[in-house]
Coordinates of C-alpha atoms and ligand atoms in Angstrom, one line a residue:
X1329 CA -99.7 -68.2 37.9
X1330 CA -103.0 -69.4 36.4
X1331 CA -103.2 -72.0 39.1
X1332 CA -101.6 -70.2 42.2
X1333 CA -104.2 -67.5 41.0
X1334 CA -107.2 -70.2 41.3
X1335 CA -106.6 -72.4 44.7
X1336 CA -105.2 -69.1 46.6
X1337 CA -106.2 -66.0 45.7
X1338 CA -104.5 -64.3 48.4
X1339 CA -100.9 -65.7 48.1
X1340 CA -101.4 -65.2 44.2
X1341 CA -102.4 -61.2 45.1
X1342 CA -99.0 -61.0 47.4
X1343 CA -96.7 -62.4 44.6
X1344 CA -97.8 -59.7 42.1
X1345 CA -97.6 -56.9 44.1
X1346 CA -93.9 -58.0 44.9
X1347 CA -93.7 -58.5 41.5
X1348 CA -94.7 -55.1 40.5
X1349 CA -92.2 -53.7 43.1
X1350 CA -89.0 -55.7 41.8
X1351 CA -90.3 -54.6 38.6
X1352 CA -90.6 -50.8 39.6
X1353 CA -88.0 -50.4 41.8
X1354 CA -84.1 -50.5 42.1
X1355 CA -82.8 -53.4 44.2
X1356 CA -79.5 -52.3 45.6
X1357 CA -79.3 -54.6 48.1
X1358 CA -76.0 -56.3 48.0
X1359 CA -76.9 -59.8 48.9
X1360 CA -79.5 -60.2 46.5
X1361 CA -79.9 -60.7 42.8
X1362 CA -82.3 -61.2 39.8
X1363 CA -81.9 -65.3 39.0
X1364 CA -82.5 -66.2 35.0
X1365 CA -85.6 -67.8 34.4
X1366 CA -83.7 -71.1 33.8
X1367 CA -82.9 -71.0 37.6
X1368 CA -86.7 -70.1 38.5
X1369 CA -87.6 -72.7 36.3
X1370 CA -85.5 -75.5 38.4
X1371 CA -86.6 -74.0 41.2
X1372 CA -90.0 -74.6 40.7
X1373 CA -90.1 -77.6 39.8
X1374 CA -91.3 -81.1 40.2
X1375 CA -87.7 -81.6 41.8
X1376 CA -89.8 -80.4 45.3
X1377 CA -91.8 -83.7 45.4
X1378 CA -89.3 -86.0 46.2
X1379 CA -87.0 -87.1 49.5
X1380 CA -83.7 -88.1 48.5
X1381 CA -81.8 -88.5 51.6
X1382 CA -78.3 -89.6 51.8
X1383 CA -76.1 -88.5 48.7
X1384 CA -75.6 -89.9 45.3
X1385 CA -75.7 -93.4 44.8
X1386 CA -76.5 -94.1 48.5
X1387 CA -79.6 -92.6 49.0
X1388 CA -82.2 -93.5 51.8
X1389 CA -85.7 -93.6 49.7
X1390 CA -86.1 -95.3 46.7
X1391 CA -87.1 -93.7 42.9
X1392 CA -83.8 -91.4 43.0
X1393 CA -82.1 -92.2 40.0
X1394 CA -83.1 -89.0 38.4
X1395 CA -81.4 -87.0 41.4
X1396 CA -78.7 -89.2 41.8
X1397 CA -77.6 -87.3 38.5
X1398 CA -79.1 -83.8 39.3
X1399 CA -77.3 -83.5 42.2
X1400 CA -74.2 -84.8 40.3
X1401 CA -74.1 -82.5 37.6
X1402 CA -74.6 -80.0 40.4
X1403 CA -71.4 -81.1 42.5
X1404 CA -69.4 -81.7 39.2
X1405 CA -70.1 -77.8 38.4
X1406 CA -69.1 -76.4 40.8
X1407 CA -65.9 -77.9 41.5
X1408 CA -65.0 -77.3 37.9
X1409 CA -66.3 -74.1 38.6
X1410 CA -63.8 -73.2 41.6
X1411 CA -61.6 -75.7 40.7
X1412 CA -61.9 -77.6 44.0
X1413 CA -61.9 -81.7 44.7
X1414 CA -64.8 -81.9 46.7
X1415 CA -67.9 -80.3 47.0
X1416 CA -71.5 -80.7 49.2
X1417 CA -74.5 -78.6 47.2
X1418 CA -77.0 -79.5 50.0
X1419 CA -76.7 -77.1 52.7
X1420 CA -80.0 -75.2 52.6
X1421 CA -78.5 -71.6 53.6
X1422 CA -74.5 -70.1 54.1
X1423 CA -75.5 -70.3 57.6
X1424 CA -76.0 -74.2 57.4
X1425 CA -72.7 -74.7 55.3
X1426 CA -70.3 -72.8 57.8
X1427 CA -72.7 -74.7 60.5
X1428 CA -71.6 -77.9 58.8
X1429 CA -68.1 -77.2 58.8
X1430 CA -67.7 -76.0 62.2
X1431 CA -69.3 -79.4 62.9
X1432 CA -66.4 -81.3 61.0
X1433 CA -63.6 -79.4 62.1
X1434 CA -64.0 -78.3 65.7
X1435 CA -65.9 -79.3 69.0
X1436 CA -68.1 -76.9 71.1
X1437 CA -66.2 -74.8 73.1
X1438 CA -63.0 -74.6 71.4
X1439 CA -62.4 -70.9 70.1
X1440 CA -63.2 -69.3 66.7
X1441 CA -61.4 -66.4 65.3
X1442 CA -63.7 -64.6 62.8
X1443 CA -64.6 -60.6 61.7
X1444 CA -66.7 -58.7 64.6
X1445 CA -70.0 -57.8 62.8
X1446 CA -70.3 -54.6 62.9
X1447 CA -67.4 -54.3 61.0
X1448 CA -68.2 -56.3 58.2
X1449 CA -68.3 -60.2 59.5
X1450 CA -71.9 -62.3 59.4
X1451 CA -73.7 -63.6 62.5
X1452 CA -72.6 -67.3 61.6
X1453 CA -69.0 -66.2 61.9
X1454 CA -69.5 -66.2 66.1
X1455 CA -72.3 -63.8 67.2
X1456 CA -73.4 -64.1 70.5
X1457 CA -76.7 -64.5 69.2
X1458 CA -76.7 -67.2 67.1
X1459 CA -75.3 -70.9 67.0
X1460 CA -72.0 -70.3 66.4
X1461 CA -71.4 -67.9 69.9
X1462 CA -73.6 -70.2 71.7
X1463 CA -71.6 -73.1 71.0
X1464 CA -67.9 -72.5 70.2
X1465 CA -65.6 -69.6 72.2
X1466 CA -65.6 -66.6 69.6
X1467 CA -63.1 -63.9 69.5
X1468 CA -63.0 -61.7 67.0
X1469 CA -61.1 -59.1 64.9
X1470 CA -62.0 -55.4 63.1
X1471 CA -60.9 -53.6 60.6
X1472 CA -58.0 -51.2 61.2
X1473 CA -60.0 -48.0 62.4
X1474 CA -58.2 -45.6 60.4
X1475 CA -57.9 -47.4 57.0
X1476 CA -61.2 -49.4 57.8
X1477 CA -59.0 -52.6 56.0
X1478 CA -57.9 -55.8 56.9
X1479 CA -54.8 -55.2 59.2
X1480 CA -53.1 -59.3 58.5
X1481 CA -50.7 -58.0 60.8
X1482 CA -52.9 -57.6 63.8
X1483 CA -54.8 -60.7 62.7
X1484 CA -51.9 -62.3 62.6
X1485 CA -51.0 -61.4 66.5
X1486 CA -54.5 -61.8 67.9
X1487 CA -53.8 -65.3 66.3
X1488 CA -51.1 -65.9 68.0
X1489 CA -52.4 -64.6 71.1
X1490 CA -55.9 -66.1 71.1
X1491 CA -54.9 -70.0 69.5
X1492 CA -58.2 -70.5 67.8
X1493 CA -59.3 -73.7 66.4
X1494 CA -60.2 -72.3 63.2
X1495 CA -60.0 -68.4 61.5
X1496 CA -62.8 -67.5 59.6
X1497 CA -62.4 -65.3 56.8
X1498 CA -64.8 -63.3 54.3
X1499 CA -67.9 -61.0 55.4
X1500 CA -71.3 -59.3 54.4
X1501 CA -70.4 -55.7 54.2
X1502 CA -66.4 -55.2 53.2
X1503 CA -66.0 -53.2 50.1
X1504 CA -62.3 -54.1 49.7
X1505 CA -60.3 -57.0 48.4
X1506 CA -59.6 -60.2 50.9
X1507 CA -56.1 -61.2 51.0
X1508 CA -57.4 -65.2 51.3
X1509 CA -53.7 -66.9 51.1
X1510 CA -52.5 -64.4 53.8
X1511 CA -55.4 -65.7 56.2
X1512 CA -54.4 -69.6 55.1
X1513 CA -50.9 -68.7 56.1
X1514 CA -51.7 -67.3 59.6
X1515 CA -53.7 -70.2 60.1
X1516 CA -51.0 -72.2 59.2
X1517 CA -48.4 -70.6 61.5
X1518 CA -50.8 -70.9 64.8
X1519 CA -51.9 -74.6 63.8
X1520 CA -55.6 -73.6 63.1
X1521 CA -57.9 -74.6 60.1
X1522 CA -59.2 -71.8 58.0
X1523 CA -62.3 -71.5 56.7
X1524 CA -63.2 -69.1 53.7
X1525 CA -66.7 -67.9 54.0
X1526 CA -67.2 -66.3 50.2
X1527 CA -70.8 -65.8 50.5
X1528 CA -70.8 -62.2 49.1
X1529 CA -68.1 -62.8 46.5
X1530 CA -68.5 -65.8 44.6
X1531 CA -69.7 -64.8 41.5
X1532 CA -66.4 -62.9 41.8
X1533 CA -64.0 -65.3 42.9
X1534 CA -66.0 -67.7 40.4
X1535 CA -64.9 -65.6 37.5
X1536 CA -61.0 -64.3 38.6
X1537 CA -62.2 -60.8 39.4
X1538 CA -61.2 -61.3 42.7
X1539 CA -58.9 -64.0 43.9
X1540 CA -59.8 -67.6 45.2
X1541 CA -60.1 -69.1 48.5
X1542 CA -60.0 -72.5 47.3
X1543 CA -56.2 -73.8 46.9
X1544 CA -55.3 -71.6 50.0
X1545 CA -58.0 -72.5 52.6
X1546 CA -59.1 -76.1 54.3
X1547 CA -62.9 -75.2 53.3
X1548 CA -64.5 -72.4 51.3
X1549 CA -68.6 -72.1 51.9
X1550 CA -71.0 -69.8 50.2
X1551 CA -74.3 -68.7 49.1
X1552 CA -75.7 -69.4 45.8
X1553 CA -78.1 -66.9 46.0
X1554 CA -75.7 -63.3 46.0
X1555 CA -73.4 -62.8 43.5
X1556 CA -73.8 -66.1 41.7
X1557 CA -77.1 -65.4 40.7
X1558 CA -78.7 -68.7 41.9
X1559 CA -81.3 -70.1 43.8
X1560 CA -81.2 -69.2 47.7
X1561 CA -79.0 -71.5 49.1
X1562 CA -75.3 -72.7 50.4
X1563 CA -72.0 -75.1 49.5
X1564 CA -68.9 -76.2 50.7
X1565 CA -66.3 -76.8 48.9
X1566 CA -63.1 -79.4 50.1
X1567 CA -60.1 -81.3 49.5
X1568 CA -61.2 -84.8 48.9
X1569 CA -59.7 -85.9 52.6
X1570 CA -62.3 -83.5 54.3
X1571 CA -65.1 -85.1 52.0
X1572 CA -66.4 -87.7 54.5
X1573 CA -66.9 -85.7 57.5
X1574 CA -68.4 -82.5 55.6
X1575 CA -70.7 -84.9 53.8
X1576 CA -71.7 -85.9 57.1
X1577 CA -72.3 -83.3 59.3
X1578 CA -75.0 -82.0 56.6
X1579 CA -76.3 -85.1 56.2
X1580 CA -77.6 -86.3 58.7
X1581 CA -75.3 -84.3 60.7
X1582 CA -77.6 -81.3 60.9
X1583 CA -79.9 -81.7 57.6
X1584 CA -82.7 -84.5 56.4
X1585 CA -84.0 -84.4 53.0
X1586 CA -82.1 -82.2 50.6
X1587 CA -84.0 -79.6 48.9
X1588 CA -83.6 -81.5 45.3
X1589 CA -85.5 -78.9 43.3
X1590 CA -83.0 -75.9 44.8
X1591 CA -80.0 -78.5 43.8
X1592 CA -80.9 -78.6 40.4
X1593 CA -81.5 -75.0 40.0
X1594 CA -78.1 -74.5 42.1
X1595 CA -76.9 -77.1 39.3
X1596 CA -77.8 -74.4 36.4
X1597 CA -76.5 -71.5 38.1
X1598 CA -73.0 -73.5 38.1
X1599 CA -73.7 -73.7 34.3
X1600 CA -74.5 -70.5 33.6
X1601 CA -71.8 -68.7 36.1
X1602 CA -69.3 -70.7 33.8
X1603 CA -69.8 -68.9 30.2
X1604 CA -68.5 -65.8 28.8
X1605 CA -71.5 -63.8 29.8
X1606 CA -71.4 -64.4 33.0
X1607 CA -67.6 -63.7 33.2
X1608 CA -68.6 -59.7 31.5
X1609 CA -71.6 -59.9 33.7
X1610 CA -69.1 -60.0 36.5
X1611 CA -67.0 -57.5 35.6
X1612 CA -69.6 -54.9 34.9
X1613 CA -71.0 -55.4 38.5
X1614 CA -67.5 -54.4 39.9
X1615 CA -67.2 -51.2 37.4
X1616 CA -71.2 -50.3 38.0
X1617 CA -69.9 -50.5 42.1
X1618 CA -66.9 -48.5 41.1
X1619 CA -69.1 -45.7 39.0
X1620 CA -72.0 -45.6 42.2
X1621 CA -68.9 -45.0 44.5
X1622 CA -67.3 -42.1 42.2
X1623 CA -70.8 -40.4 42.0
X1624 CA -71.5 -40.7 45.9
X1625 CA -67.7 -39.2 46.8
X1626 CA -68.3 -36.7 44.3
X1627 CA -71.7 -35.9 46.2
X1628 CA -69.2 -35.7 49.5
X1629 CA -70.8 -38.9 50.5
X1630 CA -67.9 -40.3 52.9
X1631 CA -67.7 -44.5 52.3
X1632 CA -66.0 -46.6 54.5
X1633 CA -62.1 -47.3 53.3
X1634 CA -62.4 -44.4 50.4
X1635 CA -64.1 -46.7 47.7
X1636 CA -64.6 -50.0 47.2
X1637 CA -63.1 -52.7 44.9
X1638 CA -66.0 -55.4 44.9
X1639 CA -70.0 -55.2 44.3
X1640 CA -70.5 -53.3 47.4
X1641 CA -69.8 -49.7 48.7
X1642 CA -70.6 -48.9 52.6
X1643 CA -71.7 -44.8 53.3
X1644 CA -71.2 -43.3 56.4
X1645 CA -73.7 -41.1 56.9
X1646 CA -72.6 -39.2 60.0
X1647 CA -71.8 -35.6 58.1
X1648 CA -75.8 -35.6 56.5
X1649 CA -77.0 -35.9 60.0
X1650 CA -79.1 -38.8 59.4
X1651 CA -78.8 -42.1 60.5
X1652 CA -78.5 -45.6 57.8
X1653 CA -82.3 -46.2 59.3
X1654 CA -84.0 -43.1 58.2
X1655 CA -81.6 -43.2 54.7
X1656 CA -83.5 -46.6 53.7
X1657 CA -86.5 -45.5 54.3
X1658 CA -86.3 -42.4 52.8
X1659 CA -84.8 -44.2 49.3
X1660 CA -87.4 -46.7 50.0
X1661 CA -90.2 -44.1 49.6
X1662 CA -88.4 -43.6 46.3
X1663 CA -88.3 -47.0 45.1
X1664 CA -84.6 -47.7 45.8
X1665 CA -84.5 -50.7 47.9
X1666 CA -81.0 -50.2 50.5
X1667 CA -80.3 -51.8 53.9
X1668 CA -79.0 -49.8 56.8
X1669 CA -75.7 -51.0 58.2
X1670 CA -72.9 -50.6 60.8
X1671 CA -69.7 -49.1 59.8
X1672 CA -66.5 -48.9 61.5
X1673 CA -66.5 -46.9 64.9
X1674 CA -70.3 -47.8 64.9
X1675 CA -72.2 -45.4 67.6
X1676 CA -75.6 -46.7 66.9
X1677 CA -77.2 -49.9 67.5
X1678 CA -77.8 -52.6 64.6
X1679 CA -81.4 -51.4 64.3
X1680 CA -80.7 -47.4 64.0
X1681 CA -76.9 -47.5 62.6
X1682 CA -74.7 -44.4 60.7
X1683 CA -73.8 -46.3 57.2
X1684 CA -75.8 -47.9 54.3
X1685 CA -74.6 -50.8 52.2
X1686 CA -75.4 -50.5 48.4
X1687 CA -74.7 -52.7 46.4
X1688 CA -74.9 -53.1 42.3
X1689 CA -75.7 -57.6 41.7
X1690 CA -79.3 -56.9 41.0
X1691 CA -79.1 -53.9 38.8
X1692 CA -76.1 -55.3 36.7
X1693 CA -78.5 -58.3 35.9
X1694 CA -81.4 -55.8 34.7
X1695 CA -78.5 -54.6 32.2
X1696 CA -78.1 -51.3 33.8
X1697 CA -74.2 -49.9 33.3
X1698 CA -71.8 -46.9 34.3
X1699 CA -74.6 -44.0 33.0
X1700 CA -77.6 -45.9 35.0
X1701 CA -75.0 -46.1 38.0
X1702 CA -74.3 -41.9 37.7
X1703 CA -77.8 -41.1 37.7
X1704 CA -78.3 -43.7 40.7
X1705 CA -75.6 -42.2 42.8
X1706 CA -77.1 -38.7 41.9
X1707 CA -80.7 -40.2 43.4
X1708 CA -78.4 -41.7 46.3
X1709 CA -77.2 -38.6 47.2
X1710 CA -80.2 -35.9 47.1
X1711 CA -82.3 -37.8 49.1
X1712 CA -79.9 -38.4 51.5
X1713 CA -78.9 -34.4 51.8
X1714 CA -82.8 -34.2 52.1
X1715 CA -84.3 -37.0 54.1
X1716 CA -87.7 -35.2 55.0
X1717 CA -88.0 -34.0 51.3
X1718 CA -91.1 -36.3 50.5
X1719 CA -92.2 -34.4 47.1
X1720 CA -88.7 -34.9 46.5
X1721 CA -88.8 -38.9 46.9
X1722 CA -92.4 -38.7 45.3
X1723 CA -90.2 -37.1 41.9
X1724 CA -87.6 -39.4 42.2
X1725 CA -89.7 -42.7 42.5
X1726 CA -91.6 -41.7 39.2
X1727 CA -88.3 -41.2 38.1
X1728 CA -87.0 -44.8 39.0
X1729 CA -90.1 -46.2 37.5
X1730 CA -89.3 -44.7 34.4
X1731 CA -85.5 -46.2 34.4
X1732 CA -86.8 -49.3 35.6
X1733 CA -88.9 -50.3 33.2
X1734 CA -86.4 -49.5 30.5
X1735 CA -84.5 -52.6 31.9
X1736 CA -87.4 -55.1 32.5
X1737 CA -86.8 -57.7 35.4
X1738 CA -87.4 -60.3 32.8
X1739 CA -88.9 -59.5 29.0
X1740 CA -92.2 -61.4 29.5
X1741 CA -92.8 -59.4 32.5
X1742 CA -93.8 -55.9 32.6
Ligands
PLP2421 N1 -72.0 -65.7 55.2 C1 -72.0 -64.4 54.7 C2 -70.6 -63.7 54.6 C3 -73.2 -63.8 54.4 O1 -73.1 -62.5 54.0 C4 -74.4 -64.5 54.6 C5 -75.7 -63.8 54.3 O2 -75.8 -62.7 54.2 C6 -74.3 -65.8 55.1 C7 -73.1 -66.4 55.3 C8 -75.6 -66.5 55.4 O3 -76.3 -66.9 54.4 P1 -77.8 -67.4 54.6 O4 -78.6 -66.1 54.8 O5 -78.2 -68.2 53.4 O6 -77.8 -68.3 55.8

């Protein structure tokens, strides 16, 4: 950062004390990752300097040759990836890609069905906050309060009962498997389209661990950045009859320029998140969840639904008397990096809330595995049984340090 270090000292002093933390610390955060340094290459690359609006072959600015193929290696990748027929790599967020199909498929005010978000949905899925309440009529489902699952029966009558333009499936904090055809087949019955939304889960769904969207659902959106391991960033993926309009509600529907130098880094994620390695990276995410979840029941740590069967687990704190608020500060003060969340039955409000979402992406890519996860879920719980304990979180952040740098964020780093 020779350069960085030179023109702006101050920026240059902020990006290695970040540095030092992912370095130092444990990033359970569910929705995030460590990218390879191919994609942080790409990312930071000369790719930034040029507008390429419009898509391949029909662009808007001249010189675009070069991204004319970057972005098509990037949407060839991907739908070889997912096996889909169509695919936009420009929206510049999840939110932007479920913005862009709303846009295609339905007009404001017609209604949305989608997962309330305390239970599990995402603010783009129809929260009265954001665009998506604002514009379209949202009505949303839970999770059954006793099992804390997907009840596709009681989706399936609110369906019915409600006649929404389009059902929204997938969420941010839902440890359990998503039955995808089942939501495609209510959508089917009550003449809605159904969108797929598999932000969380598509290094998953990319690699068969847990089933596709694409196949059952009209359009599929996600991240890149979460379990995909890629730059920050959305898609949608189509049939080839939806192309046109998706294609232009990004652009110039709702976008300008696309962000070429994220494309081509989105371009080597697709690569990558198509080899072997990344298929066993995949799978040792899900058993590393699995592992933190036995270690936090066995510590009577309750989770939401009894376990989990993705790269997420949810805790309810309720029976350790502290709320998810003070729980990530408290691991925060000992180098484990957590966000509070809602659960099920929520009493709190989103800023205070009972549960904590964990989640195992970042530490799977660090090479960390079931023994790391045991000792994890042992730190997990005896902060949590002592909140106030700060020689105890003092210990146990030397402690992370130690593990952490046995499992450098990247081997040139340290
Ligand atoms: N959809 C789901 C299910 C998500 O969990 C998220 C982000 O957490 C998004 C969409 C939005 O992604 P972004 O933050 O890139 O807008």
């Amino acid at each position: 950062m020779s350069y960085l270090e030179t023109t702006d000292p101050e920026i240059a002093a902020i990006i290695d004390k970040e540095t030092n933390r992912q370095i130092n610390g444990l990033e359970l955060i569910a929705s995030e990752n460590v990218v390879s340094r191919a994609v942080l290459e790409a990312s930071g690359s000369i790719m930034t300097n040029k507008y390429a609006e419009g898509y391949p072959g029909k662009r808007y600015y001249g010189g675009c040759e070069f991204h004319d193929m970057a972005e098509n290696l990037a949407r060839d990748r991907v739908c070889s990836l997912f096996g889909a027929e169509h695919a936009n790599v420009q929206p510049h967020s999840g939110s932007q890609a479920n913005m862009a199909v709303y846009f295609s498929a339905i007009k404001p005010g017609d209604k949305i069905l989608s997962m309330n978000l305390s239970q599990g949905g995402h603010l783009s899925h129809g929260s009265p906050v954001n665009f998506s309440g604002i514009i379209y009529e949202s009505h949303q489902y839970g999770v059954d309060l006793k099992t804390e699952r997907m009840d596709y029966g009681s989706i399936a009558e609110m369906a019915r009962k409600v006649k929404p333009k389009i059902i929204v499936c997938g969420a941010s904090a839902y440890p359990r498997e998503i039955d995808f055809k089942a939501f495609a087949e209510i959508a089917n019955e009550v003449d809605a389209y159904c969108m797929a939304d598999i932000a969380h889960i598509a290094g998953l769904c990319a690699t068969g661990i847990h089933p596709t969207p694409v196949g059952h659902t009209t359009f599929t959106t996600s991240t890149t950045h979460k379990t995909l391991r890629g730059p920050r960033g959305g898609f949608i993926l189509c049939d080839k009859e939806w192309a046109a309009p998706i294609d232009k509600s990004v652009f110039p529907g709702m976008q300008g320029g696309p962000l070429m130098h994220i494309i081509s880094a989105k371009a080597v994620c697709f690569k990558e998140a198509s080899t072997k390695e990344f298929v066993k990276y995949s799978q040792q995410v899900v058993k590393n969840s699995r592992v933190l979840a036995d270690t936090l029941q066995s510590n009577n740590v309750r989770l939401v639904s009894g376990g989990t069967d993705n790269h997420l687990c949810l805790l309810d704190l309720t029976n350790f008397g502290i709320t998810g608020l003070e729980a990530e500060q408290a691991l925060g003060n000992a180098g484990i990096t957590v966000n509070k969340n809602t659960i099920p039955n929520e009493t709190k409000s989103p800023f205070v809330t009972s549960g904590l979402r964990v989640g195992t992406p970042a530490v799977t890519s660090r090479g960390m595995k079931e023994s790391e996860m045991k000792q994890i879920g042992e730190w997990i719980s005896s902060i949590i049984r002592e909140s106030k304990n700060t020689t105890l979180q003092e210990k146990v952040r030397e402690e992370v340090k130690s593990l952490a740098s046995k499992y450098p964020l990247y081997p040139d780093l340290s």
